[in-house]
Each structure stands twice: as C-alpha cells, then as structure tokens.
PDB file of C-alpha atoms and ligand atoms in Angstrom:
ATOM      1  CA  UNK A1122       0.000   0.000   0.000  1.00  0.00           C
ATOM      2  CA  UNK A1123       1.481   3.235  -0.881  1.00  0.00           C
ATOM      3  CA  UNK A1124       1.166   6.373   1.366  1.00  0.00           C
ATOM      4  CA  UNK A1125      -1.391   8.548  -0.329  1.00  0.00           C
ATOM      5  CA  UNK A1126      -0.706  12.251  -0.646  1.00  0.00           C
ATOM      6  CA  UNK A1127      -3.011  15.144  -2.238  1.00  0.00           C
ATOM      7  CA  UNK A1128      -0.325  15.262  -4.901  1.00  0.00           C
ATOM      8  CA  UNK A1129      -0.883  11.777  -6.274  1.00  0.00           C
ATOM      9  CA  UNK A1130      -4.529  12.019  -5.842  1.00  0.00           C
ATOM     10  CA  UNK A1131      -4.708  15.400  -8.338  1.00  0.00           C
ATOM     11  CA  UNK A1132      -2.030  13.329 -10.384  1.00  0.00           C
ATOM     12  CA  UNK A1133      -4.198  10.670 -10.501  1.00  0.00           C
ATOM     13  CA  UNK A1134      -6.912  12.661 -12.052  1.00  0.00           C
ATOM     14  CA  UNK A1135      -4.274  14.439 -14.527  1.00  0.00           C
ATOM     15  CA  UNK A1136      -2.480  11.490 -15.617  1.00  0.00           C
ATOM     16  CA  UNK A1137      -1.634   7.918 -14.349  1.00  0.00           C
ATOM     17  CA  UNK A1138       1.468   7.801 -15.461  1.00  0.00           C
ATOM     18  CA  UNK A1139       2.580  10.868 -13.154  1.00  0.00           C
ATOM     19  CA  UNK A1140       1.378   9.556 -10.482  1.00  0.00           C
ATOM     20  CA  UNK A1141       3.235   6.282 -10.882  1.00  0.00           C
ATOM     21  CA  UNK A1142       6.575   8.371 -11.236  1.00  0.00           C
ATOM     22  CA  UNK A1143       5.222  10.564  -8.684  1.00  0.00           C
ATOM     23  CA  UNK A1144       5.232   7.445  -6.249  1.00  0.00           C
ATOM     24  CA  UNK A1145       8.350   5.758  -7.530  1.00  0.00           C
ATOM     25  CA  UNK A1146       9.876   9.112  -6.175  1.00  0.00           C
ATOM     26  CA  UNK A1147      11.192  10.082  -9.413  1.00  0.00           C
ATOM     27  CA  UNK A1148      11.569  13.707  -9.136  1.00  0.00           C
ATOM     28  CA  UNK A1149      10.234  15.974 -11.495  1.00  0.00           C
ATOM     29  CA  UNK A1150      12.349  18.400 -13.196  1.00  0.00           C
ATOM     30  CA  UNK A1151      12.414  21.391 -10.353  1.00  0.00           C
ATOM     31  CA  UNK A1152      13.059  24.472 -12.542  1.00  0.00           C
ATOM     32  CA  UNK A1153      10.214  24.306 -14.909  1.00  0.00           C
ATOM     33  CA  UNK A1154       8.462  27.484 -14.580  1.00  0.00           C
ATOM     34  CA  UNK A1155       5.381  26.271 -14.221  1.00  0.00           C
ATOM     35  CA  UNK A1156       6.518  24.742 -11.235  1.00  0.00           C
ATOM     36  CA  UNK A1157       8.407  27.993 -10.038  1.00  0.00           C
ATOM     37  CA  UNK A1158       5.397  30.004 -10.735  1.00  0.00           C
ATOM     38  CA  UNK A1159       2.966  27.548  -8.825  1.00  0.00           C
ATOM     39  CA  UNK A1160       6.047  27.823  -5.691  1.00  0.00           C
ATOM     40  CA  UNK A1161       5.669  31.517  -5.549  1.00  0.00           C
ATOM     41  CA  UNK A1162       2.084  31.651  -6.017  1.00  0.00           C
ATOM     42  CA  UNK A1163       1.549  29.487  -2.521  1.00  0.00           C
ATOM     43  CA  UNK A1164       4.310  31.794  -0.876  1.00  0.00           C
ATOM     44  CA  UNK A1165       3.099  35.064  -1.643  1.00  0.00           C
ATOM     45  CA  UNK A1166      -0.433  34.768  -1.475  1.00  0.00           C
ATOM     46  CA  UNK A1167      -2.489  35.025   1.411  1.00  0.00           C
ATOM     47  CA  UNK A1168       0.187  34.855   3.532  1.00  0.00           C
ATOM     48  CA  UNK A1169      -0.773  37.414   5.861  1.00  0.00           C
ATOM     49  CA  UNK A1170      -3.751  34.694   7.044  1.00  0.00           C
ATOM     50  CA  UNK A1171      -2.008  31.530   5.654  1.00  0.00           C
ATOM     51  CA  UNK A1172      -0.819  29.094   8.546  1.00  0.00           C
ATOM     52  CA  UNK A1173       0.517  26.136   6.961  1.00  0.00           C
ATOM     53  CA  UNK A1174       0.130  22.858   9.301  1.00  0.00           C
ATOM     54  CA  UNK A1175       1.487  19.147   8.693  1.00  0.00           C
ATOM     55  CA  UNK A1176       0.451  16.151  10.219  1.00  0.00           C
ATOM     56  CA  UNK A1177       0.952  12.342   8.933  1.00  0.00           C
ATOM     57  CA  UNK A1178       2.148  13.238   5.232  1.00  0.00           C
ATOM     58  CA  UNK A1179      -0.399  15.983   4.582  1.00  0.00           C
ATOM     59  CA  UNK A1180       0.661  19.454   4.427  1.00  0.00           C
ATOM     60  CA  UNK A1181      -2.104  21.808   4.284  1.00  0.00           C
ATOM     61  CA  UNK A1182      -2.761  25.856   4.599  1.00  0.00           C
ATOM     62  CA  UNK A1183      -5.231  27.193   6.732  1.00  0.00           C
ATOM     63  CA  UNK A1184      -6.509  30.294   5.430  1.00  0.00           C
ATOM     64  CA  UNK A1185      -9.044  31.458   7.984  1.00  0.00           C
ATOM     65  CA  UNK A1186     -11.168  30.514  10.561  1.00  0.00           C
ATOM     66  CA  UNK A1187     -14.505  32.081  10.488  1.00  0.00           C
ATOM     67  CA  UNK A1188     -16.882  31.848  13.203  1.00  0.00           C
ATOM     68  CA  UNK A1189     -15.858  28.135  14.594  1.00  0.00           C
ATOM     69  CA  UNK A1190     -15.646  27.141  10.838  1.00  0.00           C
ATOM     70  CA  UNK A1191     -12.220  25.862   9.984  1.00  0.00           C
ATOM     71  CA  UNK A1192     -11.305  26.599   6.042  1.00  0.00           C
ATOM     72  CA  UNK A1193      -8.650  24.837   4.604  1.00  0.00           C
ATOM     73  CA  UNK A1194      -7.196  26.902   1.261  1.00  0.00           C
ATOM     74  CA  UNK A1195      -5.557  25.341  -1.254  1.00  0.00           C
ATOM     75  CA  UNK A1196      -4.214  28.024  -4.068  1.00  0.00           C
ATOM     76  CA  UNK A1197      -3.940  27.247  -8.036  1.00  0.00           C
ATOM     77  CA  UNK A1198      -2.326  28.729 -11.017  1.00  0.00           C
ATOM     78  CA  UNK A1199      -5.190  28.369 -12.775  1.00  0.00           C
ATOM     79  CA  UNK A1200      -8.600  26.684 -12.979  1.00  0.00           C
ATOM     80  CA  UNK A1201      -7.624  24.043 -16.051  1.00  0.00           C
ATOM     81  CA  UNK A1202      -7.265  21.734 -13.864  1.00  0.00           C
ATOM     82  CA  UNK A1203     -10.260  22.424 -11.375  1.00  0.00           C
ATOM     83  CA  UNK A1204     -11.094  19.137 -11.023  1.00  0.00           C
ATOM     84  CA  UNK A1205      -8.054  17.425  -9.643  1.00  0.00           C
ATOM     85  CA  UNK A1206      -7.337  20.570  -7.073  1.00  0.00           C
ATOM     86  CA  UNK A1207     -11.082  19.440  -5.934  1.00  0.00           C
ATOM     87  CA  UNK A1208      -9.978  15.973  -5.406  1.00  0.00           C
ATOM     88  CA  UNK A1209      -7.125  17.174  -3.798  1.00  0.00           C
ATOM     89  CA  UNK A1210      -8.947  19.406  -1.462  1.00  0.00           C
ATOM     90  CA  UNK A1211     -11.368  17.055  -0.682  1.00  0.00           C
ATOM     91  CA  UNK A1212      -8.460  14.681   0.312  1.00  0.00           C
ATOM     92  CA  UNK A1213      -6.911  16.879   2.705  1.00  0.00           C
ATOM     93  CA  UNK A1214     -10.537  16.992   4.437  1.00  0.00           C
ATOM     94  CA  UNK A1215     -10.506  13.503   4.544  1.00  0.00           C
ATOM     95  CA  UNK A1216      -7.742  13.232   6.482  1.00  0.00           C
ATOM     96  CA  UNK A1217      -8.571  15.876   8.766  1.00  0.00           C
ATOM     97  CA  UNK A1218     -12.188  14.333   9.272  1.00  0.00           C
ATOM     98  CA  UNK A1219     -10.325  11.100  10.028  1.00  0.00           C
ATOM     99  CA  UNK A1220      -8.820  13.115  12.922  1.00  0.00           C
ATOM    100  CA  UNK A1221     -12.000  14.295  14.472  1.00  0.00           C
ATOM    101  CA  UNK A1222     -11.789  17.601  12.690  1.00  0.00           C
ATOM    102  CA  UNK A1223     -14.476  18.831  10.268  1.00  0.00           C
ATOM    103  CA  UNK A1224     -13.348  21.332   7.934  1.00  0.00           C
ATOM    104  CA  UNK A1225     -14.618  23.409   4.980  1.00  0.00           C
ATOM    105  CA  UNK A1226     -12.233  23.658   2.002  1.00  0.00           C
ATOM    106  CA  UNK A1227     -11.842  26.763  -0.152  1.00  0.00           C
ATOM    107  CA  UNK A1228      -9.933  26.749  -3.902  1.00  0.00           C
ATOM    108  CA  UNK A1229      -8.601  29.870  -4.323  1.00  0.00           C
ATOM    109  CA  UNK A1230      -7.654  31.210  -7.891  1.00  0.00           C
ATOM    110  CA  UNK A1231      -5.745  34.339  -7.403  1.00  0.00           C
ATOM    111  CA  UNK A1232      -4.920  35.142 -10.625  1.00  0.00           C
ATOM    112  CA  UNK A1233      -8.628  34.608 -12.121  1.00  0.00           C
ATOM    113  CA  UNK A1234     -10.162  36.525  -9.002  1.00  0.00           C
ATOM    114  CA  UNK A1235     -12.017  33.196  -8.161  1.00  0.00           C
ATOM    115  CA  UNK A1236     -12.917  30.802  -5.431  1.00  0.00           C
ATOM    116  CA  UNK A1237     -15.026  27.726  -5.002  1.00  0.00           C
ATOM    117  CA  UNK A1238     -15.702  26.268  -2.007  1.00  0.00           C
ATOM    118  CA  UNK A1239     -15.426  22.610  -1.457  1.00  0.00           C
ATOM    119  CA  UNK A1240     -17.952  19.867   0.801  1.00  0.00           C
ATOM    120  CA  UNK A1241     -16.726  16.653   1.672  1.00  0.00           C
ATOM    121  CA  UNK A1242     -19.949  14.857   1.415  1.00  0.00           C
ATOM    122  CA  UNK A1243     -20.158  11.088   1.718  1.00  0.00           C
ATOM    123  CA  UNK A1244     -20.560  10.912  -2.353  1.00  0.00           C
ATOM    124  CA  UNK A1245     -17.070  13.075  -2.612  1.00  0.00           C
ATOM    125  CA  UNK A1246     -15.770  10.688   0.446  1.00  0.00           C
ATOM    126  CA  UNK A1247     -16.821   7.449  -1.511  1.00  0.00           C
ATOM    127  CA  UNK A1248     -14.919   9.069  -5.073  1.00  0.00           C
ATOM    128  CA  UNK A1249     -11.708   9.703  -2.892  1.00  0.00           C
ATOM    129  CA  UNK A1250     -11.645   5.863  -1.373  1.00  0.00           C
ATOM    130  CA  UNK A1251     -12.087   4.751  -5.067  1.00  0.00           C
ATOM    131  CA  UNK A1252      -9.436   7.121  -6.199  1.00  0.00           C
ATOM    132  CA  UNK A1253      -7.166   5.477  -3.398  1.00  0.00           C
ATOM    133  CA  UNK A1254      -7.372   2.158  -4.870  1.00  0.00           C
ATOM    134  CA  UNK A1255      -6.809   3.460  -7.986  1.00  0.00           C
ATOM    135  CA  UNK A1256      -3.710   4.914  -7.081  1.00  0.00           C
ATOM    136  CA  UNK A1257      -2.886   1.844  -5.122  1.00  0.00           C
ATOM    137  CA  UNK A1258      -3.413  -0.389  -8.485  1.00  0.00           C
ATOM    138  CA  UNK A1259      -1.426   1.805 -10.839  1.00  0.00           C
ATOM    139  CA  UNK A1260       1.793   2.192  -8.405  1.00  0.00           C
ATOM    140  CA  UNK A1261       1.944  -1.674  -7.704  1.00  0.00           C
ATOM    141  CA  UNK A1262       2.283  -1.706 -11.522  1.00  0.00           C
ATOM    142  CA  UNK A1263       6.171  -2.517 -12.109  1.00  0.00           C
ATOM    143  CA  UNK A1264       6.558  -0.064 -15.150  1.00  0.00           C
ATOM    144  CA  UNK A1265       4.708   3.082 -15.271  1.00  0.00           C
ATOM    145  CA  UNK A1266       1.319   3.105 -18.060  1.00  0.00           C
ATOM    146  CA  UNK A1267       3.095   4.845 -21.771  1.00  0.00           C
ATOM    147  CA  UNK A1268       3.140   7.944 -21.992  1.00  0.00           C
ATOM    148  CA  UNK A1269       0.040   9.845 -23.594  1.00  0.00           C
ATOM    149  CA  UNK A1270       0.251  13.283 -24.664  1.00  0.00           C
ATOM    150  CA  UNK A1271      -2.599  15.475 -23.215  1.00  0.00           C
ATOM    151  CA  UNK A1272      -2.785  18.941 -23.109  1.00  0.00           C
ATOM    152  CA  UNK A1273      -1.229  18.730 -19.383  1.00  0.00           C
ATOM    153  CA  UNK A1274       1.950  17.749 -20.898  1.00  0.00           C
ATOM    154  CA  UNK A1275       3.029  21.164 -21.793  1.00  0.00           C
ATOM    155  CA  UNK A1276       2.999  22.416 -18.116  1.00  0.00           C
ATOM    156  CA  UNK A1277       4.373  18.902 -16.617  1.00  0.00           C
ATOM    157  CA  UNK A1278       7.703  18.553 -14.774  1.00  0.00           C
ATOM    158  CA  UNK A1279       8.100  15.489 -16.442  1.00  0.00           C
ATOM    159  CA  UNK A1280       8.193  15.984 -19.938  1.00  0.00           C
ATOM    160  CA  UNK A1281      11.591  15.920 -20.652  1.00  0.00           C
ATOM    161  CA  UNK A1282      11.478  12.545 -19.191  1.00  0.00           C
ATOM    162  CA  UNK A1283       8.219  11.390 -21.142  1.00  0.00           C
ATOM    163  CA  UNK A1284       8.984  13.212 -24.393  1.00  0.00           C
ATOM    164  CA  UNK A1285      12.855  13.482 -24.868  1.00  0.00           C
TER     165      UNK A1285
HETATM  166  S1  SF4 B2771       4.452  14.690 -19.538  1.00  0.00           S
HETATM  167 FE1  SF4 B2771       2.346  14.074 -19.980  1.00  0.00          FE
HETATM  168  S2  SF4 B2771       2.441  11.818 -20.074  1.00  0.00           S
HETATM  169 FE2  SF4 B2771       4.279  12.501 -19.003  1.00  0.00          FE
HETATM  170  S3  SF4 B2771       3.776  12.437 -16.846  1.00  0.00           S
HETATM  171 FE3  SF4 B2771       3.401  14.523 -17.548  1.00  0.00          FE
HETATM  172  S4  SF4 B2771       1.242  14.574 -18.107  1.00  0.00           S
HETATM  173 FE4  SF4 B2771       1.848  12.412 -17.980  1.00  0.00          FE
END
C-alpha cells in the first residue's frame, strides 16, 4: 500500500502515469516554470492569514477561521485543472475528518479573481476511497502506463522525461 498524498490524488486525475513516477519518487524536473510560478504563487499569497500545518504526510494551509468554521485553502495557477485541485482538497478533508476535525475547504484562484468552495460529502468521500485504490493499483504496476500526450503535458515537470 502506498502512502497517499493530495499530490498523487490530483495526479491521478491528470495522468496515471505521473502519479506512478510521482510514487516511484522520481523527481520531477524542479526548474520548470510552471513549477516555479505555482512555488511563488503558494508563498506570496495570502500569507498574511495563511498558517501552513502538517500532520501524517499531509501538508495543508489554513486560510481562515470564520466563526468556529475551519477553512482549509488550497491556491492554483489556474482553474484548467479544477477538477483534480477538488480531489485534492477534498483529500486533505478527509484526512482531517479522520482526525475528528471537520473542515470546509476553499480553492482559491488568485490570478482569475475566483474561489469555489469545497464539501466533503459522503458521495465526494466514496470518489476519494475509489481514487485510493486506484492509485494503489497503478503504483503496484512494475513499469509506469506509456506515456500519452494530453494537453497537461506542456505544463508537466516530467516531460523531458516522457517526451525526450
Ligand atoms: S508529460 Fe504528460 S504523459 Fe508525461 S507524466 Fe506529464 S502529463 Fe503524464
């Protein structure tokens, strides 16, 4: 069983074969911009009510607290890829339900002046245990799936690696 982290569940939604290098800690090339850009986006924004707090191997930022309610923020480049920053989201609530917390999640999209807040429900909760098996399936796999070019690939650390 592999430890599951929101990064290989919104891989996992993006493409299996990054999650499978993802898992096989093969590390993706750390100066592509996008990846520089998406570093400096989660430093600089919202830090002035950002606390970022780990626990098992979940890191996660909380962005405010509002009347009891704990929010958990998670910020994007962009909202391409909306769906698989939900699932990732809805991961990290997961977990924290698991601990006896109850949170409310909140996708933040700086540059588009956009948010969208996310419900772990027990549909969403059902999707993420199905995603875990999922993940659990394709990194037991003892060569990652072929490469197939999507329109991810262009913004992917590994595409030197899959496309050289
Ligand atoms: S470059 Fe494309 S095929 Fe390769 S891991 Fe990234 S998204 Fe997947």
């Amino acid at each position: 069983m592999v430890a599951i982290t929101g990064t290989l569940v919104q891989s996992y939604n993006i493409c299996k074969r990054q999650t499978w290098l993802m898992a096989h800690q093969i590390v993706p090339d750390q100066d592509h911009p996008y990846i520089e850009i998406g570093r400096l986006l989660d430093e600089e924004t919202y830090s002035r009510d950002k606390k970022k707090i780990s626990f098992e191997n979940v890191v996660i930022d909380i962005i405010r607290s509002d009347e009891g309610d704990i929010v958990v923020g998670e910020v994007k480049k962009s909202s391409k890829a909306q769906e698989s920053a939900r699932l990732q989201l809805a991961f990290y609530l997961y977990k924290l339900k698991q601990n006896g917390i109850d949170a409310k999640g909140l996708l933040l999209f700086p540059e588009e002046r956009r948010r969208m807040p996310v419900e772990l429900d027990s549909d969403l909760e059902q999707e993420l245990e199905h995603i875990f098996k999922g993940i659990n399936l394709v990194v037991s796999m003892s060569v990652p799936p072929p490469p197939q070019k999507i329109g991810y690939c262009k913004n992917c650390g590994y595409r030197e690696f899959c496309w050289a």
